Tab-separated table of C-alpha atoms in Angstrom:
chain	number	residue	atom	x	y	z
A	772	MET	CA	100.053	99.247	87.557
A	773	CYS	CA	97.613	99.398	84.676
A	774	TYR	CA	96.416	102.800	83.578
A	775	LEU	CA	92.684	103.419	83.923
A	776	ARG	CA	91.988	105.760	81.047
A	777	SER	CA	88.997	107.964	81.804
A	778	SER	CA	87.831	111.546	81.692
A	779	VAL	CA	87.942	113.564	84.894
A	780	GLY	CA	84.642	113.964	86.739
A	781	GLU	CA	83.379	117.154	88.313
A	782	GLY	CA	83.620	115.908	91.898
A	783	TYR	CA	87.377	115.397	92.096
A	784	ALA	CA	90.761	116.553	90.855
A	785	GLU	CA	92.993	113.995	89.136
A	786	ILE	CA	96.595	114.659	90.092
A	787	VAL	CA	99.393	112.835	88.294
A	788	VAL	CA	102.286	112.842	90.761
A	789	VAL	CA	105.661	112.191	89.111
A	790	ARG	CA	109.026	111.750	90.767
A	791	HIS	CA	111.815	113.779	89.141
A	792	GLY	CA	114.285	112.199	86.738
A	793	GLU	CA	117.613	110.754	87.785
A	794	THR	CA	120.497	112.896	89.031
A	795	SER	CA	124.170	112.026	89.348
A	796	TRP	CA	123.643	112.007	93.122
A	797	ASN	CA	120.860	109.419	92.756
A	798	ALA	CA	123.298	107.241	90.830
A	799	GLU	CA	125.997	107.736	93.500
A	800	ARG	CA	123.476	107.272	96.373
A	801	LYS	CA	124.296	110.694	97.772
A	802	ILE	CA	121.648	112.251	99.988
A	803	GLN	CA	120.085	115.308	98.342
A	804	GLY	CA	117.257	116.585	100.537
A	805	HIS	CA	117.029	120.333	99.893
A	806	LEU	CA	120.403	120.495	98.088
A	807	ASP	CA	119.816	121.608	94.517
A	808	VAL	CA	121.164	118.970	92.118
A	809	GLU	CA	120.206	119.018	88.436
A	810	LEU	CA	119.237	116.089	86.227
A	811	ASN	CA	121.906	113.977	84.559
A	812	ASP	CA	121.611	112.770	80.942
A	813	ALA	CA	119.722	109.641	81.988
A	814	GLY	CA	117.317	111.813	83.980
A	815	ARG	CA	116.609	114.021	80.983
A	816	GLN	CA	115.908	110.948	78.860
A	817	GLN	CA	113.534	109.667	81.529
A	818	ALA	CA	111.788	113.051	81.650
A	819	ASP	CA	111.368	112.961	77.855
A	820	LYS	CA	109.828	109.487	78.111
A	821	VAL	CA	107.330	110.388	80.822
A	822	ALA	CA	106.478	113.635	79.007
A	823	GLU	CA	105.777	111.718	75.793
A	824	ARG	CA	103.557	109.329	77.730
A	825	LEU	CA	101.572	112.065	79.471
A	826	SER	CA	101.113	113.979	76.206
A	827	LYS	CA	99.177	110.980	74.836
A	828	GLU	CA	96.930	110.629	77.887
A	829	PRO	CA	93.916	112.779	78.844
A	830	LYS	CA	94.545	116.522	78.697
A	831	VAL	CA	96.730	118.074	81.393
A	832	SER	CA	95.491	121.504	82.492
A	833	TYR	CA	98.351	122.606	84.774
A	834	VAL	CA	101.849	121.494	85.765
A	835	TYR	CA	103.124	122.114	89.298
A	836	SER	CA	106.608	121.390	90.604
A	837	SER	CA	108.939	121.575	93.528
A	838	ASP	CA	111.270	124.528	93.011
A	839	LEU	CA	114.388	122.328	93.197
A	840	LYS	CA	116.175	121.963	89.833
A	841	ARG	CA	115.762	118.213	89.442
A	842	ALA	CA	111.991	118.471	89.752
A	843	PHE	CA	111.606	121.777	87.912
A	844	GLU	CA	113.587	120.595	84.880
A	845	THR	CA	111.524	117.384	84.738
A	846	ALA	CA	108.355	119.484	84.958
A	847	GLN	CA	109.511	121.842	82.197
A	848	ILE	CA	110.048	118.904	79.834
A	849	ILE	CA	106.581	117.548	80.656
A	850	ALA	CA	104.938	120.964	80.314
A	851	ALA	CA	106.539	121.548	76.899
A	852	LYS	CA	105.078	118.320	75.518
A	853	CYS	CA	101.659	118.814	77.113
A	854	GLY	CA	100.731	122.034	75.325
A	855	ASN	CA	103.609	124.375	76.258
A	856	LEU	CA	102.176	124.948	79.712
A	857	GLU	CA	103.773	127.174	82.344
A	858	VAL	CA	105.328	125.355	85.316
A	859	LEU	CA	104.004	126.630	88.647
A	860	THR	CA	106.559	126.115	91.422
A	861	ASP	CA	105.722	125.486	95.068
A	862	PRO	CA	108.485	125.113	97.716
A	863	ALA	CA	106.037	123.038	99.798
A	864	LEU	CA	106.587	120.242	97.247
A	865	ARG	CA	110.318	120.022	98.060
A	866	GLU	CA	111.953	116.840	99.321
A	867	ARG	CA	112.285	116.308	103.069
A	868	HIS	CA	115.049	118.463	104.563
A	869	LEU	CA	117.540	115.877	105.767
A	870	GLY	CA	119.753	118.173	107.846
A	871	ASP	CA	123.315	117.002	108.440
A	872	MET	CA	122.687	113.946	106.242
A	873	GLN	CA	122.552	116.086	103.106
A	874	GLY	CA	125.524	115.752	100.785
A	875	LEU	CA	126.701	112.463	102.304
A	876	VAL	CA	126.896	109.085	100.603
A	877	TYR	CA	124.188	107.023	102.293
A	878	GLN	CA	126.495	104.144	103.290
A	879	GLU	CA	128.888	106.578	105.060
A	880	ALA	CA	126.281	108.636	106.909
A	881	SER	CA	126.183	106.528	110.084
A	882	LYS	CA	129.915	107.050	110.633
A	883	LEU	CA	130.180	110.675	109.566
A	884	ARG	CA	126.986	112.027	111.164
A	885	PRO	CA	125.904	109.477	113.816
A	886	GLU	CA	123.360	111.730	115.551
A	887	ALA	CA	121.700	112.713	112.298
A	888	TYR	CA	121.694	109.103	111.138
A	889	LYS	CA	120.122	107.993	114.416
A	890	ALA	CA	117.320	110.543	113.990
A	891	PHE	CA	116.890	109.590	110.335
A	892	SER	CA	116.675	105.889	111.261
A	893	SER	CA	114.261	106.373	114.146
A	894	ASN	CA	110.906	104.595	114.108
A	895	ARG	CA	109.363	107.755	115.540
A	896	THR	CA	107.832	110.194	113.070
A	897	ASP	CA	108.257	113.298	115.265
A	898	VAL	CA	112.072	113.322	115.379
A	899	ASP	CA	113.785	116.245	113.647
A	900	ILE	CA	117.139	115.555	111.996
A	901	PRO	CA	120.021	117.656	113.430
A	902	GLY	CA	121.220	120.405	111.119
A	903	GLY	CA	117.813	121.885	110.322
A	904	GLY	CA	116.226	118.655	109.089
A	905	GLU	CA	112.541	117.836	109.200
A	906	SER	CA	110.693	115.085	111.018
A	907	LEU	CA	108.477	112.795	108.962
A	908	ASP	CA	105.468	114.456	110.599
A	909	LYS	CA	106.553	117.899	109.373
A	910	LEU	CA	107.151	116.548	105.865
A	911	TYR	CA	103.718	114.874	105.881
A	912	ASP	CA	101.914	118.021	107.019
A	913	ARG	CA	103.745	120.222	104.510
A	914	CYS	CA	103.287	118.147	101.381
A	915	THR	CA	99.798	116.758	102.013
A	916	SER	CA	98.572	120.309	102.653
A	917	ALA	CA	100.205	121.408	99.395
A	918	LEU	CA	98.513	118.659	97.375
A	919	GLN	CA	95.163	119.358	99.047
A	920	ARG	CA	95.440	123.034	98.046
A	921	ILE	CA	96.119	121.996	94.442
A	922	GLY	CA	93.231	119.532	94.503
A	923	ASP	CA	90.804	122.106	95.898
A	924	LYS	CA	91.806	124.555	93.161
A	925	HIS	CA	91.493	122.125	90.244
A	926	GLN	CA	88.311	120.111	90.738
A	927	GLY	CA	87.276	118.558	87.425
A	928	GLU	CA	90.780	118.916	85.950
A	929	ARG	CA	93.846	116.738	85.371
A	930	VAL	CA	97.006	118.243	86.832
A	931	VAL	CA	100.632	117.068	86.935
A	932	VAL	CA	102.751	117.531	90.072
A	933	VAL	CA	106.494	116.819	89.876
A	934	THR	CA	108.106	116.181	93.235
A	935	HIS	CA	110.393	113.867	95.236
A	936	GLY	CA	110.515	110.364	96.704
A	937	GLY	CA	109.969	111.292	100.339
A	938	VAL	CA	107.041	113.515	99.410
A	939	ILE	CA	105.390	110.797	97.321
A	940	ARG	CA	105.678	108.372	100.250
A	941	SER	CA	103.839	110.835	102.473
A	942	LEU	CA	101.113	111.334	99.858
A	943	TYR	CA	100.665	107.557	99.696
A	944	GLU	CA	100.240	107.415	103.481
A	945	ARG	CA	97.575	110.130	103.277
A	946	ALA	CA	95.620	108.177	100.664
A	947	ARG	CA	96.165	104.724	102.198
A	948	PRO	CA	96.865	105.211	105.910
A	949	SER	CA	96.390	101.549	106.842
A	950	ALA	CA	98.473	100.081	104.005
A	951	ARG	CA	102.040	98.812	104.304
A	952	LYS	CA	104.712	101.469	103.917
A	953	VAL	CA	106.041	101.740	100.405
A	954	GLU	CA	109.733	101.427	99.736
A	955	LYS	CA	111.194	102.308	96.346
A	956	ILE	CA	109.884	105.351	94.497
A	957	LEU	CA	111.544	105.160	91.087
A	958	ASN	CA	112.637	108.129	88.985
A	959	THR	CA	109.770	109.466	86.806
A	960	SER	CA	107.340	106.912	88.225
A	961	VAL	CA	103.712	107.880	87.578
A	962	ASN	CA	101.297	107.890	90.526
A	963	VAL	CA	97.726	109.029	89.892
A	964	PHE	CA	95.714	110.391	92.817
A	965	ARG	CA	92.105	111.523	92.886
A	966	LEU	CA	91.202	114.149	95.485
A	967	PHE	CA	87.459	114.322	96.079
A	968	ASP	CA	85.249	116.867	97.793
A	969	GLY	CA	85.309	116.190	101.514
A	970	ASP	CA	89.036	115.351	101.780
A	971	LYS	CA	88.807	111.821	100.374
A	972	TRP	CA	91.923	110.689	98.482
A	973	THR	CA	92.244	107.594	96.289
A	974	ILE	CA	95.077	106.140	94.206
A	975	GLN	CA	94.270	105.042	90.650
A	976	VAL	CA	97.803	104.209	89.476
A	977	TRP	CA	100.889	103.544	91.605
A	978	GLY	CA	104.577	103.330	90.704
A	979	ASP	CA	104.093	102.953	86.958
A	980	VAL	CA	107.346	103.186	84.980
A	981	SER	CA	106.116	101.388	81.857
A	982	HIS	CA	107.280	104.396	79.790
A	983	LEU	CA	110.860	103.427	80.734
A	984	ASP	CA	110.667	99.896	79.332
A	985	GLN	CA	113.142	100.835	76.604
A	986	THR	CA	115.313	102.986	78.873
A	987	GLY	CA	117.722	101.969	81.618
A	988	PHE	CA	116.833	103.298	85.057
A	989	LEU	CA	117.991	102.937	88.628
A	990	GLN	CA	116.300	100.224	90.676
A	991	SER	CA	116.972	102.256	93.816
A	992	GLY	CA	114.484	104.899	94.807
A	993	PHE	CA	116.239	106.654	97.671
A	994	GLY	CA	114.617	109.593	99.371
A	995	GLY	CA	112.964	110.753	102.534
A	996	ASP	CA	113.229	107.883	104.982
A	997	ARG	CA	115.197	104.805	106.003
A	998	THR	CA	113.018	102.370	104.041
A	999	SER	CA	113.913	103.889	100.688
A	1000	GLY	CA	116.488	101.285	99.730
C-alpha cells in the first residue's frame, strides 16, 4: 500500500480510482446499486481527506465520476482541491444495478427477495438479478470499457476517477485476472492503475486509506457482489 511517487510517462495513462465517501446507507448496510444516495457527514470528511491527499501528489489533469450523487459529490470535493477542475460524469461508471435487492438491508435480502438474492449469490458471472439488475459480466464489460476509453484519451496524464465498490472490483479483475478476488473496497480508498498502449493494465497502489488514519471509517466495503462483506 505504499505510494510510488513518480511522473507520468508518455506511454500510459495513470488513473487514480477512488471509491466514493460513506453514505448513511453504507453505515446501515442497505443495498444502493443505482439508487441515488448522497454522502453523510462522515463521507464528506473522508472526501475532504482524500482530496487533500491528492492535491499534494502529482498533478491531476481531469476528474471523472459516476453520475450518482455519492460519487459526484466526492469528485467535486476532489476537483475543487486539485485546481478547481470540472467533474466529467459518465453513467458507465455507476455501481452494478442490483435489481430487486436495491433498497434492502443486506441481512434481510434473502428473506424479502429470495430470487434476487439467489442470483446475487450465484457463482456464475452471467446471471442477471431480477428487477432489472446486471450480471457481473455486464458490469465488467461496462466499466472496463469506460476506463479504457478514459485511458486512451489521457495518455501521459494523471486522471482521477470516482466510482463504486463493485466497479473497482471489476477493474481489479481486468488488471489482475489470475489473482484472488478482492473483498472489501473501503470508502475513499485510493487505487492507482496504469493503462498502457496495447491494452495492458497494471496496479501501482491498491486499497490505500492512509489519508483516513485520523478519521473513523467503516471497515465494511459492501458493493457489487456477495464477497463484499
